[in-house]
PDB file of C-alpha atoms and ligand atoms in Angstrom:
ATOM      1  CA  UNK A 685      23.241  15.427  -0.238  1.00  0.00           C
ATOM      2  CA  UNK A 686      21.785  12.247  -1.985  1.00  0.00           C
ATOM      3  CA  UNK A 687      20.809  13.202  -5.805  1.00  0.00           C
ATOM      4  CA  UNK A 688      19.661   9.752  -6.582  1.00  0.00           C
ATOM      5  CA  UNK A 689      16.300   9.570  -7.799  1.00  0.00           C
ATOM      6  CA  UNK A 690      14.111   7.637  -4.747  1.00  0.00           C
ATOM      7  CA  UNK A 691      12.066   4.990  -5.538  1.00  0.00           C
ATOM      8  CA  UNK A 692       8.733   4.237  -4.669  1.00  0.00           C
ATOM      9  CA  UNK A 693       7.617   1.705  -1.808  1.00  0.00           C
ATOM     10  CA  UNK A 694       6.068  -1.080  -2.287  1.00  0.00           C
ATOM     11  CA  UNK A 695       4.102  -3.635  -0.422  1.00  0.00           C
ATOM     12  CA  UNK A 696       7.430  -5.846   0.570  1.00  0.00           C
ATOM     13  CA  UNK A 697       8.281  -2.395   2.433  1.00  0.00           C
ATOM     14  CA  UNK A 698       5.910  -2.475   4.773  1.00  0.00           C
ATOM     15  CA  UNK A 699       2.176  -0.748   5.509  1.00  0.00           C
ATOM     16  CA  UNK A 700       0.117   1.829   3.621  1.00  0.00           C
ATOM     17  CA  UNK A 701      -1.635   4.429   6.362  1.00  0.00           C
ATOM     18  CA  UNK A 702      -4.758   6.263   4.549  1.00  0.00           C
ATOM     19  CA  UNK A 703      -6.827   8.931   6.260  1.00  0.00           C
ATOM     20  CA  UNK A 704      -9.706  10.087   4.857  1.00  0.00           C
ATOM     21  CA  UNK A 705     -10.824   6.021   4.142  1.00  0.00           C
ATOM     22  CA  UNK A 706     -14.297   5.371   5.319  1.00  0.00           C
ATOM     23  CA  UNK A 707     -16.108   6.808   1.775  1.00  0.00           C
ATOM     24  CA  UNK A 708     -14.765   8.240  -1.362  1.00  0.00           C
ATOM     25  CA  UNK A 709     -11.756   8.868  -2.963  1.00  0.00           C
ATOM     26  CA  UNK A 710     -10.043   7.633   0.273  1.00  0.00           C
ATOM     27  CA  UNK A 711     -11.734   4.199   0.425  1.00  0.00           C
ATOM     28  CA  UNK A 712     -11.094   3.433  -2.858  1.00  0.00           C
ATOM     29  CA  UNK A 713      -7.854   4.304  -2.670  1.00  0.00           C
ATOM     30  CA  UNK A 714      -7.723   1.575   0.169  1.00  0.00           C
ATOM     31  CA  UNK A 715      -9.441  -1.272  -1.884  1.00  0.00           C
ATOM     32  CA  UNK A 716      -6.805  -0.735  -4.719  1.00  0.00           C
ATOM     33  CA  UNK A 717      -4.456  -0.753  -2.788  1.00  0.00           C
ATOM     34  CA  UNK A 718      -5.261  -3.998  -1.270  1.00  0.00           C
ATOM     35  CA  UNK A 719      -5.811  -5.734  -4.096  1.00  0.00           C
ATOM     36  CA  UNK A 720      -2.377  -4.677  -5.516  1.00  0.00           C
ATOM     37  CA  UNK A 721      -0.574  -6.727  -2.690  1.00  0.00           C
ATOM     38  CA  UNK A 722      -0.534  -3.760   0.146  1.00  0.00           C
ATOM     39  CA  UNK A 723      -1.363  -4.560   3.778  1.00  0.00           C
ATOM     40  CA  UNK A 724      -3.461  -1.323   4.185  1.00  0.00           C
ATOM     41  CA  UNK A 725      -4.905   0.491   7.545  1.00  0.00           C
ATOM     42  CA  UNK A 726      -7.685   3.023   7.282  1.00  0.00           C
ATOM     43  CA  UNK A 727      -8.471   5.882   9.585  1.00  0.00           C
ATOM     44  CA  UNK A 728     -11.186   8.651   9.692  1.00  0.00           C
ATOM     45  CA  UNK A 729     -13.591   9.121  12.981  1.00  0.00           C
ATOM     46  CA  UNK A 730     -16.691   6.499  11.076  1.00  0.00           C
ATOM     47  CA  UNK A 731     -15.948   3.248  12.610  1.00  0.00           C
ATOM     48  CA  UNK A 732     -18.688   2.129  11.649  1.00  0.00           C
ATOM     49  CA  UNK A 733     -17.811   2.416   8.154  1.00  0.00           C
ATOM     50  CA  UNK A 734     -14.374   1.579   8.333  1.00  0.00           C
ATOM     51  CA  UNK A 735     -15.112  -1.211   9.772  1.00  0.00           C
ATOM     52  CA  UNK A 736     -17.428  -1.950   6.871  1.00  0.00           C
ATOM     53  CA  UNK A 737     -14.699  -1.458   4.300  1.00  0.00           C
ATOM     54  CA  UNK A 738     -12.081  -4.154   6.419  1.00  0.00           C
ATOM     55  CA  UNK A 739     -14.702  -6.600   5.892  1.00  0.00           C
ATOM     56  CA  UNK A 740     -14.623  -6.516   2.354  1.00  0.00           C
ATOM     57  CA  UNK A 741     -10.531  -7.255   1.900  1.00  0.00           C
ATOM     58  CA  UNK A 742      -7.959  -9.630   4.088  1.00  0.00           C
ATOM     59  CA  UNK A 743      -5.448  -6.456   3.911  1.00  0.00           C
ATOM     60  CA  UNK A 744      -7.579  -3.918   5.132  1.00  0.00           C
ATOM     61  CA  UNK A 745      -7.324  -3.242   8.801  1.00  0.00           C
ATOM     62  CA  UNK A 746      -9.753  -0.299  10.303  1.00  0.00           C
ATOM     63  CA  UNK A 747      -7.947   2.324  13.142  1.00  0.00           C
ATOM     64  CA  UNK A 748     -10.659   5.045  13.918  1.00  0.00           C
ATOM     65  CA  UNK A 749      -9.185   8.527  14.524  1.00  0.00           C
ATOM     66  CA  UNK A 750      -9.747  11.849  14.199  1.00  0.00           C
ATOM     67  CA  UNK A 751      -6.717  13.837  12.136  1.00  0.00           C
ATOM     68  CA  UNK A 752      -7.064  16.786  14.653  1.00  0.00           C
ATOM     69  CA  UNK A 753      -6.758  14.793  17.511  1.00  0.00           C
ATOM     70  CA  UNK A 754      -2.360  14.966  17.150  1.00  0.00           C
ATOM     71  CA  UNK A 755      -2.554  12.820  20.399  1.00  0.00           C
ATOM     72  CA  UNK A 756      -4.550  10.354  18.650  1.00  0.00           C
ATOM     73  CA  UNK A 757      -2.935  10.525  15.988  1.00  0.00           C
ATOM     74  CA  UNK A 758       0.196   9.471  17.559  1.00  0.00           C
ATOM     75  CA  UNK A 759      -0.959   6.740  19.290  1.00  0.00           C
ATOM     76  CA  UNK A 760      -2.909   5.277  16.048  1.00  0.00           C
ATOM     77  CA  UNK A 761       0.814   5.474  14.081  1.00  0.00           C
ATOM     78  CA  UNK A 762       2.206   3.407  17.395  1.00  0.00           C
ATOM     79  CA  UNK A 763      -0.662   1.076  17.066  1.00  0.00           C
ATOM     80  CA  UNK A 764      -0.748   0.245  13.183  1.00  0.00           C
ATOM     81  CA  UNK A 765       3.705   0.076  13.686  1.00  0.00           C
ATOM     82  CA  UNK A 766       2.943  -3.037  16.369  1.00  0.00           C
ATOM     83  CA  UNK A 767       0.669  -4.466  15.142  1.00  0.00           C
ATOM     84  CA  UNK A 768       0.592  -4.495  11.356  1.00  0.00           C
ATOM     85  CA  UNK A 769       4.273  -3.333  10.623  1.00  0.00           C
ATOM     86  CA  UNK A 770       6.498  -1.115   9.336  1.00  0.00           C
ATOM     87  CA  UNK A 771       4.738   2.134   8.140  1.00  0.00           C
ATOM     88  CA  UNK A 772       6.102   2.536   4.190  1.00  0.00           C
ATOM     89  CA  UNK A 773       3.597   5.332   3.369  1.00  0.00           C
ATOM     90  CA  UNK A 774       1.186   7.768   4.945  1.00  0.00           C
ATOM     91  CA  UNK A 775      -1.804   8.905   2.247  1.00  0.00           C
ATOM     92  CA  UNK A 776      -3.200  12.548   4.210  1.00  0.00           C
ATOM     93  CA  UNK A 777      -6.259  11.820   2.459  1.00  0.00           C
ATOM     94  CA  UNK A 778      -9.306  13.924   4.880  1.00  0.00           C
ATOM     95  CA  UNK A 779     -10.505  16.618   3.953  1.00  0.00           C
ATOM     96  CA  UNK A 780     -13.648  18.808   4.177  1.00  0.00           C
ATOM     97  CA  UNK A 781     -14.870  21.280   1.546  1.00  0.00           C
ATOM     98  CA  UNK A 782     -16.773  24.046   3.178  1.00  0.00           C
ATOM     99  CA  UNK A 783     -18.218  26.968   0.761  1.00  0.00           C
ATOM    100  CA  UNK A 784     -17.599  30.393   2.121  1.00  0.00           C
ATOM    101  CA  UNK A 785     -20.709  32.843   0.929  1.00  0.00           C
ATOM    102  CA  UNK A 786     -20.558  36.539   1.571  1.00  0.00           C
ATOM    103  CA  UNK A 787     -21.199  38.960   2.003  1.00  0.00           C
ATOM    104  CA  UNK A 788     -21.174  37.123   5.556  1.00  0.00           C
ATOM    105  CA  UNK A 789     -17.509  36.365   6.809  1.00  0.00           C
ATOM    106  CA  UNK A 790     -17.618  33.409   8.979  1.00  0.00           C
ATOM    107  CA  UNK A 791     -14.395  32.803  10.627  1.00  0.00           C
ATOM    108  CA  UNK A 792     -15.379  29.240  11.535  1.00  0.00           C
ATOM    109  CA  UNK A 793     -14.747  27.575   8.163  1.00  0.00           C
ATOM    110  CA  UNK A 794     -11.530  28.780   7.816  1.00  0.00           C
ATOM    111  CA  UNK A 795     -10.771  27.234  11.561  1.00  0.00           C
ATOM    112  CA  UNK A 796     -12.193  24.176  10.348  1.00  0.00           C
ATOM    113  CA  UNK A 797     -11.148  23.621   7.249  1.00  0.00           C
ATOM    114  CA  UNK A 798      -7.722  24.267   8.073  1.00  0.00           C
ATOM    115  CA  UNK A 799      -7.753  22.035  11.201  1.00  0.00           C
ATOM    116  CA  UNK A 800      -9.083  19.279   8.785  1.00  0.00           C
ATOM    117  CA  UNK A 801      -7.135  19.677   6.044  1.00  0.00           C
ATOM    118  CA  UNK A 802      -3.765  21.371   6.408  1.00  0.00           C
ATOM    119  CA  UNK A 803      -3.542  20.443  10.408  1.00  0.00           C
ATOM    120  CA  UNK A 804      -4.647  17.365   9.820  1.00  0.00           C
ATOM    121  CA  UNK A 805      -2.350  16.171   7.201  1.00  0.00           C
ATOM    122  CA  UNK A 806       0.536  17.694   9.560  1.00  0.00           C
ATOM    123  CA  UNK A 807      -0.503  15.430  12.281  1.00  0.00           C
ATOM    124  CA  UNK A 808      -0.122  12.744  10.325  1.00  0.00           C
ATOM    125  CA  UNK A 809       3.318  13.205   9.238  1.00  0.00           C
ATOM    126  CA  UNK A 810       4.478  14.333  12.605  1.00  0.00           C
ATOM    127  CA  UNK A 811       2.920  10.829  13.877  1.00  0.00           C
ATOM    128  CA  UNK A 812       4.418   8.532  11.024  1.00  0.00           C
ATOM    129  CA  UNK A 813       7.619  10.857  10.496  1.00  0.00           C
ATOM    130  CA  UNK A 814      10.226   9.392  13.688  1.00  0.00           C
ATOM    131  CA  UNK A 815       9.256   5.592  12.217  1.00  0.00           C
ATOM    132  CA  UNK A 816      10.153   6.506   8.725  1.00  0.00           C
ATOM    133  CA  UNK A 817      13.165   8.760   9.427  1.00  0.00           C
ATOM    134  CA  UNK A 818      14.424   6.159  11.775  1.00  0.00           C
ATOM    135  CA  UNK A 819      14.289   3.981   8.861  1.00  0.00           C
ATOM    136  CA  UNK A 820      15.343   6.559   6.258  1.00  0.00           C
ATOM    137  CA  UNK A 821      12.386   5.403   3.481  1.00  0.00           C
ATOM    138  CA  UNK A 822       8.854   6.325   3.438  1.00  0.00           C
ATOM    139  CA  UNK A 823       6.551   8.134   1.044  1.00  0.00           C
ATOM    140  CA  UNK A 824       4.253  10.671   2.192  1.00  0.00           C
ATOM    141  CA  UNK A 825       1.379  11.255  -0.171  1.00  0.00           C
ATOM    142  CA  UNK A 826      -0.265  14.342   0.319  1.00  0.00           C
ATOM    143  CA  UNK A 827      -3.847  14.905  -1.332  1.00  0.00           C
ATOM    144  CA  UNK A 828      -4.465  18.326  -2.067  1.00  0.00           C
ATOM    145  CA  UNK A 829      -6.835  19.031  -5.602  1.00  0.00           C
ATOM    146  CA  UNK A 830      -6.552  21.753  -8.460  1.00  0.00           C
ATOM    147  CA  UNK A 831      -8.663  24.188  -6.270  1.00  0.00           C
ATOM    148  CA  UNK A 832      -5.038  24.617  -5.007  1.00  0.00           C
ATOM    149  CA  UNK A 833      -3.558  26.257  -8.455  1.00  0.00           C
ATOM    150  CA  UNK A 834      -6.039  29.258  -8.401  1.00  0.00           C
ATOM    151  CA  UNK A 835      -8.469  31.058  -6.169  1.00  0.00           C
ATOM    152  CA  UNK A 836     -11.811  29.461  -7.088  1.00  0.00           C
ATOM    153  CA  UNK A 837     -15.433  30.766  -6.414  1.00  0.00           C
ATOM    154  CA  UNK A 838     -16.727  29.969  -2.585  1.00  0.00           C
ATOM    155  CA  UNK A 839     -12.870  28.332  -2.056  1.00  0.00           C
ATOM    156  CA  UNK A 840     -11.122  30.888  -0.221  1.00  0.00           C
ATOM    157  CA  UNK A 841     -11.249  28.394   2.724  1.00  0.00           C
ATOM    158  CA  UNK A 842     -10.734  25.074   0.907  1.00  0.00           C
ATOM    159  CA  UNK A 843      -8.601  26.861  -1.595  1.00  0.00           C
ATOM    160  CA  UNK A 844      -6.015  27.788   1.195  1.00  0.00           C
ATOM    161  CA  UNK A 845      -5.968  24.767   2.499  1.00  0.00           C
ATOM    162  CA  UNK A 846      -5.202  22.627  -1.097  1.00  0.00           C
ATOM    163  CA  UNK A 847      -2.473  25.551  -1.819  1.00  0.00           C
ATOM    164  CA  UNK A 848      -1.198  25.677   1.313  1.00  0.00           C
ATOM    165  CA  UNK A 849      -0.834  21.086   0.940  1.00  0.00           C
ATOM    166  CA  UNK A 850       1.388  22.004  -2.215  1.00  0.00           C
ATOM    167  CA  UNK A 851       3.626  24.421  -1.320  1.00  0.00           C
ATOM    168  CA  UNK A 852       3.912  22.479   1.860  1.00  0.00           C
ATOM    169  CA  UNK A 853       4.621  18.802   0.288  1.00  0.00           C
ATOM    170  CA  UNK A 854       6.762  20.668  -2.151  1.00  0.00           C
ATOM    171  CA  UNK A 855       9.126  21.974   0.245  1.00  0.00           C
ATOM    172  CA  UNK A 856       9.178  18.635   2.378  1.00  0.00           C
ATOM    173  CA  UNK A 857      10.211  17.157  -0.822  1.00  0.00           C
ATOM    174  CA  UNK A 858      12.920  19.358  -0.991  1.00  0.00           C
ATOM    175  CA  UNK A 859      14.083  19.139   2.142  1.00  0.00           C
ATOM    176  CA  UNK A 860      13.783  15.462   2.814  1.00  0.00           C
ATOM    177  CA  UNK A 861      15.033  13.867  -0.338  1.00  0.00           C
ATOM    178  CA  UNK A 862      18.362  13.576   1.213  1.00  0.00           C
ATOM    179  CA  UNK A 863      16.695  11.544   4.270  1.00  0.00           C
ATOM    180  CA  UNK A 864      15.479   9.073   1.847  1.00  0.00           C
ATOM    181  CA  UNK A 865      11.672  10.282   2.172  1.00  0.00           C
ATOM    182  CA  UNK A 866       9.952  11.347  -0.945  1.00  0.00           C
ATOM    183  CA  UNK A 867       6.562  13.672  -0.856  1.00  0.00           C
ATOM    184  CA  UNK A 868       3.873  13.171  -3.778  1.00  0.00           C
ATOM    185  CA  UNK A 869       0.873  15.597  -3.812  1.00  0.00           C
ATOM    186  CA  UNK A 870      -2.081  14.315  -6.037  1.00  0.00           C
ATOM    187  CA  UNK A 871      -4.372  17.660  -7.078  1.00  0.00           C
ATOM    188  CA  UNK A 872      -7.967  15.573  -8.404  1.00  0.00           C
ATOM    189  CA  UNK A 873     -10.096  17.536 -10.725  1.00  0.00           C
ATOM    190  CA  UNK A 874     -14.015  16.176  -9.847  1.00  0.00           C
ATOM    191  CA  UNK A 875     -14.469  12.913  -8.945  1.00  0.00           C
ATOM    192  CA  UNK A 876     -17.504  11.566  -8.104  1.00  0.00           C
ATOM    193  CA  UNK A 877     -17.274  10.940  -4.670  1.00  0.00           C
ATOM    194  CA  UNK A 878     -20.033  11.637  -1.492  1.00  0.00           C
ATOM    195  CA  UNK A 879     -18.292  15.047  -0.882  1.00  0.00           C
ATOM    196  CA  UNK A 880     -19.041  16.145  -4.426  1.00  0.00           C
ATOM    197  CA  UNK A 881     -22.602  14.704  -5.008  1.00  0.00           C
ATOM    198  CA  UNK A 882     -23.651  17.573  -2.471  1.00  0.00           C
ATOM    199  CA  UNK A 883     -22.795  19.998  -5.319  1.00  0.00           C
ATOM    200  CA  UNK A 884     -25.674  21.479  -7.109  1.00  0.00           C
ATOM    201  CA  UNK A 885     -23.477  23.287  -9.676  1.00  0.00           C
ATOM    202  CA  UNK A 886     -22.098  21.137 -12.952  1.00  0.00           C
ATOM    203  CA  UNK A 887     -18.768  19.935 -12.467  1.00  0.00           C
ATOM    204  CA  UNK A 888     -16.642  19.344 -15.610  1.00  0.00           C
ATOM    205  CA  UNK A 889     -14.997  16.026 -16.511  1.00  0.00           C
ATOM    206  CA  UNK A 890     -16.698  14.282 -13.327  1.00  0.00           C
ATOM    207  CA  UNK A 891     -14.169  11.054 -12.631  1.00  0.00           C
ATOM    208  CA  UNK A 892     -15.871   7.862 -11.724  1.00  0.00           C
ATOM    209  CA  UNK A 893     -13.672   6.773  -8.338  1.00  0.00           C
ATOM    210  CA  UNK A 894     -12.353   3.865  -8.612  1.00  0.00           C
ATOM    211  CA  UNK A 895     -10.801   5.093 -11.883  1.00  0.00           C
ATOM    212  CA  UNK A 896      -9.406   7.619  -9.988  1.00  0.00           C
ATOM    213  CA  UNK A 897      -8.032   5.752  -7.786  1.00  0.00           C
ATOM    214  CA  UNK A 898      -5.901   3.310  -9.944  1.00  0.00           C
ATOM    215  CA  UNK A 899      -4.850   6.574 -11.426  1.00  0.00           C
ATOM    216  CA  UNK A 900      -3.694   7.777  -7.799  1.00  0.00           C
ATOM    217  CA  UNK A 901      -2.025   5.098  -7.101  1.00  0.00           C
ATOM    218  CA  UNK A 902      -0.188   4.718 -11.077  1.00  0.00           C
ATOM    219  CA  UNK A 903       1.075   7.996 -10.210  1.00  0.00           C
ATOM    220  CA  UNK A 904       2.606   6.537  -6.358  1.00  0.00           C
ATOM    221  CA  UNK A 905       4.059   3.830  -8.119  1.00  0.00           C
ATOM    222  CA  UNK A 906       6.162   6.045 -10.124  1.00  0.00           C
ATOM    223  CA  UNK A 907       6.676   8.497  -7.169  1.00  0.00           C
ATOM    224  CA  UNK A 908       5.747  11.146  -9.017  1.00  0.00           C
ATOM    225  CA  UNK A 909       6.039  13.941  -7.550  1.00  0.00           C
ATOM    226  CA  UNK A 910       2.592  15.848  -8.646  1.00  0.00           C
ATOM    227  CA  UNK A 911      -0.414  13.196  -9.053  1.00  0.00           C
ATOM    228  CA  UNK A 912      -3.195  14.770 -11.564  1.00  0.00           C
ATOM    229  CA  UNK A 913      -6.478  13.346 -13.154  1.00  0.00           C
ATOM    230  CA  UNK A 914      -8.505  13.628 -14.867  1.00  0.00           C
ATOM    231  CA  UNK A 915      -5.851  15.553 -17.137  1.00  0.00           C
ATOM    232  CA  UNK A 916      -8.360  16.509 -19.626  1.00  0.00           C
ATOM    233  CA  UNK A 917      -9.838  19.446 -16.908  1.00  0.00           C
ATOM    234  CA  UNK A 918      -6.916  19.685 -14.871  1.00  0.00           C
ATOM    235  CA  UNK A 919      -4.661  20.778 -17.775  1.00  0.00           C
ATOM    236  CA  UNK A 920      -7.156  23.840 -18.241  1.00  0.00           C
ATOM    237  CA  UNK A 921      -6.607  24.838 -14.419  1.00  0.00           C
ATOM    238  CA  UNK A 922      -2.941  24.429 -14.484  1.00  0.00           C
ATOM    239  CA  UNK A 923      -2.621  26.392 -17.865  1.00  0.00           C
ATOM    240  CA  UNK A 924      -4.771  28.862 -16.023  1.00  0.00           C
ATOM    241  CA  UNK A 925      -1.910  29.810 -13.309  1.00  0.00           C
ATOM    242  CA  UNK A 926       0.166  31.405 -16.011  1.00  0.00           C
ATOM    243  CA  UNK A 927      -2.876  34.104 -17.190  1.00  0.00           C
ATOM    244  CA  UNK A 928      -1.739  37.577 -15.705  1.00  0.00           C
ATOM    245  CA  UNK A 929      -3.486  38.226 -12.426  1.00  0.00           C
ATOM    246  CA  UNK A 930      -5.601  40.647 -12.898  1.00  0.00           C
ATOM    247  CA  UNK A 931      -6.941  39.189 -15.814  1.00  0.00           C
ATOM    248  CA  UNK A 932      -7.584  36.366 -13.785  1.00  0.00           C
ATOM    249  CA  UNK A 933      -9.609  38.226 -11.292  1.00  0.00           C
ATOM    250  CA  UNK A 934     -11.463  40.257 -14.284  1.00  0.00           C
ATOM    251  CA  UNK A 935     -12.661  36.678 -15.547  1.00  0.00           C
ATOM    252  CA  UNK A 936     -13.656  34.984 -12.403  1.00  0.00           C
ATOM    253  CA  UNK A 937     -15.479  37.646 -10.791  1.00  0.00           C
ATOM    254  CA  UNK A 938     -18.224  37.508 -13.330  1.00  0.00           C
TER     255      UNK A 938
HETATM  256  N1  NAP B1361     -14.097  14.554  -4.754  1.00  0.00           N
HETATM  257  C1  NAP B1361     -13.420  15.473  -5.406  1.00  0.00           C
HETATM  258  O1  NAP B1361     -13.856  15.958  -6.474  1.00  0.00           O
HETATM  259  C2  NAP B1361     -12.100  15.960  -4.881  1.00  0.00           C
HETATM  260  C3  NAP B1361     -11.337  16.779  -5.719  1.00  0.00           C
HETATM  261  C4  NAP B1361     -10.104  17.244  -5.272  1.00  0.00           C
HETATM  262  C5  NAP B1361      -9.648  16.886  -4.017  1.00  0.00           C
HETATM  263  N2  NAP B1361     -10.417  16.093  -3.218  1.00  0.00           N
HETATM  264  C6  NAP B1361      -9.891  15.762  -1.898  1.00  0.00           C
HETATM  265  O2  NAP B1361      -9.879  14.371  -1.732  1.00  0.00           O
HETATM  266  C7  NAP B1361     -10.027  14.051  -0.358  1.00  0.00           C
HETATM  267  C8  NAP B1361     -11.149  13.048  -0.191  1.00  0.00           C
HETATM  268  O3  NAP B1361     -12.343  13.665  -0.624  1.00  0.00           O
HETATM  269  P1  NAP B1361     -13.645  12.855  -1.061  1.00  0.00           P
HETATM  270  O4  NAP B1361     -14.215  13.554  -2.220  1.00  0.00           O
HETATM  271  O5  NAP B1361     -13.351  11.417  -1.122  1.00  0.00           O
HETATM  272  O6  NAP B1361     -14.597  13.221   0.172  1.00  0.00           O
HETATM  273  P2  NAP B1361     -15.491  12.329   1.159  1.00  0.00           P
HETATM  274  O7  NAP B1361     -16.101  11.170   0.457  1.00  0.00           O
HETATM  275  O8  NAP B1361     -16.372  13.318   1.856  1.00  0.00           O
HETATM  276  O9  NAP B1361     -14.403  11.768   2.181  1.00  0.00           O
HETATM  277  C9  NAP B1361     -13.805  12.573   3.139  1.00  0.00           C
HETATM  278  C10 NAP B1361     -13.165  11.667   4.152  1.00  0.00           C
HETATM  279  O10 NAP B1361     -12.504  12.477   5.142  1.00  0.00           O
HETATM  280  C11 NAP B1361     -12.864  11.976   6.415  1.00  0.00           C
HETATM  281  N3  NAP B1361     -12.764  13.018   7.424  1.00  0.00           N
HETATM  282  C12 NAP B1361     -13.386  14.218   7.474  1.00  0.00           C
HETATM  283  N4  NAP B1361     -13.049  14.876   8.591  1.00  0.00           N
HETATM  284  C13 NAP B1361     -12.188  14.074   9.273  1.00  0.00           C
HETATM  285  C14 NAP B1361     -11.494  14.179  10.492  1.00  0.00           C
HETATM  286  N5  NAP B1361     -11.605  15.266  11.281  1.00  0.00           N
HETATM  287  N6  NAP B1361     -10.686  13.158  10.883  1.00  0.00           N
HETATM  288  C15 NAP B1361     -10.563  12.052  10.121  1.00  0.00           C
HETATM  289  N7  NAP B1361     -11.189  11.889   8.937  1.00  0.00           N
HETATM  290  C16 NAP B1361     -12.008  12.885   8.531  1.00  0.00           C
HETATM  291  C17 NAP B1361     -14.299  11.451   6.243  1.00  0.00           C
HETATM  292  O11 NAP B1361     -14.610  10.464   7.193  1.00  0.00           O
HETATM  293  P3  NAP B1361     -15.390  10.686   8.579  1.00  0.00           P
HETATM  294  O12 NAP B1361     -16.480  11.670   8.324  1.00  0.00           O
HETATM  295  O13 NAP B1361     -15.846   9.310   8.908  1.00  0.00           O
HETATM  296  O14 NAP B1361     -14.369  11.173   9.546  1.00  0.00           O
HETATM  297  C18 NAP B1361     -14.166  10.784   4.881  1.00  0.00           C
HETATM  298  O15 NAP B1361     -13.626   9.491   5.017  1.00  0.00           O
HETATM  299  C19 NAP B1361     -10.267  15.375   0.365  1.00  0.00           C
HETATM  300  O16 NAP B1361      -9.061  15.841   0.912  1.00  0.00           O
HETATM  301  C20 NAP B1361     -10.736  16.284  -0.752  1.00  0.00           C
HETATM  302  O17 NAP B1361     -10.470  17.637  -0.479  1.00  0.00           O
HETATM  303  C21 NAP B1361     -11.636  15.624  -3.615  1.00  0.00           C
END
């Protein structure tokens, strides 16, 4: 086995693939991207809106999908390798936060969320992977969010999801190192983005986006392996995984 560190792509490798691109954290992801030299295509099921976002740089090139349609999926990761090039990286960028409020136990959000979000992001790699291994170099970029470090209030669905995206990336990382394809997960803290403008509660440390996306992408450059910001708030959730348990549970609960 390889132990050389792997270095990140960069645009002279090929194409950046971001789900998750027609608002948000996802979108500006995309326009950074662009304007640091990357030919970039978008997907999420808004064409409309993708579309939109194309029009506003040369690089950006708009593929509507849906991540649960692995199918789709497939054929979209065909479609962006004929047309626009080699795929370099794949951002699994979609997600959906849906609260869970008891005492009522509705199965549904956990079947969607995880579809979404943990499904979703294994579609993705599953479409990009035979390109990439073929080639033995890609980065997969993996988006899950500090809701993944500890159970959170009304998160038991999203909260599985953004745990289960770590553990996940972290063990792909392990395992495919020596295939020349390195796995970054980026945990956010609160960034102001349409998903979070819904929330009525205050949210500490709220990032502006498009700072948060130059600090996303900083972090790919690097290929670092964990991607955090803003580190002022996530610091206090990270630090938080080493409190005993039940301790844990004692504060939370009130
Ligand atoms: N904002 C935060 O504070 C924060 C913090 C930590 C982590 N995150 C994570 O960052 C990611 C982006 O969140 P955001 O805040 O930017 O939210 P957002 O503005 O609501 O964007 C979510 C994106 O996911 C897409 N999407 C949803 N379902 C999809 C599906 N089935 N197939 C394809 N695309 C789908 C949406 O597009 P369509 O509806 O057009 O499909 C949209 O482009 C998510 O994974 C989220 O969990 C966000």
């Amino acid at each position: 086995m390889s132990k050389r560190k792997l270095s990140a792509m960069r645009p002279s490798d090929g194409v950046v693939w971001i789900t998750g691109a027609s608002s948000g954290i996802g979108a500006a992801v995309a326009l950074e991207m662009a304007r640091r030299g990357w030919q970039v295509s978008i997907s999420a099921r808004s064409s409309d809106k993708l579309d939109a976002l194309a029009s506003q740089h040369d690089n950006i090139v708009s593929y509507a999908c849906d991540v649960t349609d692995r199918k789709g999926m497939q054929k979209t990761a065909q479609k962006i390798e004929t047309e626009m090039g080699s795929l370099a990286m794949i951002i699994a960028n979609a997600g959906i936060y849906l609260p869970t409020n008891f005492p009522e136990f509705d199965v549904s959000i956990f079947d969607k969320s995880f579809d979404v979000n943990l499904t979703g992001a294994v579609n993705m790699i599953a479409a990009a992977y035979p390109f990439m291994i073929e080639r033995k170099q890609g980065q997969i970029v993996l988006v899950s969010s500090v809701a993944g470090y500890n159970g959170l209030p009304t998160s038991a669905a999203y909260g599985a999801t953004k745990a289960g995206l770590l553990n996940m990336g972290e063990a792909l990382a392990v395992d495919l190192a020596q295939y020349g394809l390195s796995v970054n997960m980026v945990a956010p803290g609160f960034i102001d983005t349409p998903a979070t403008q819904k929330n009525t509660f205050h949210m500490p440390a709220l990032m502006d986006v498009t700072k948060a996306a130059r600090a996303m992408v900083d972090g790919l450059e690097k290929n670092r392996t964990r991607i955090t910001f803003p580190k002022r708030f996530t610091f206090w959730l990270r630090l938080m995984t080493f409190l005993p348990r039940q301790l844990y549970v004692r504060l939370l609960s009130r």
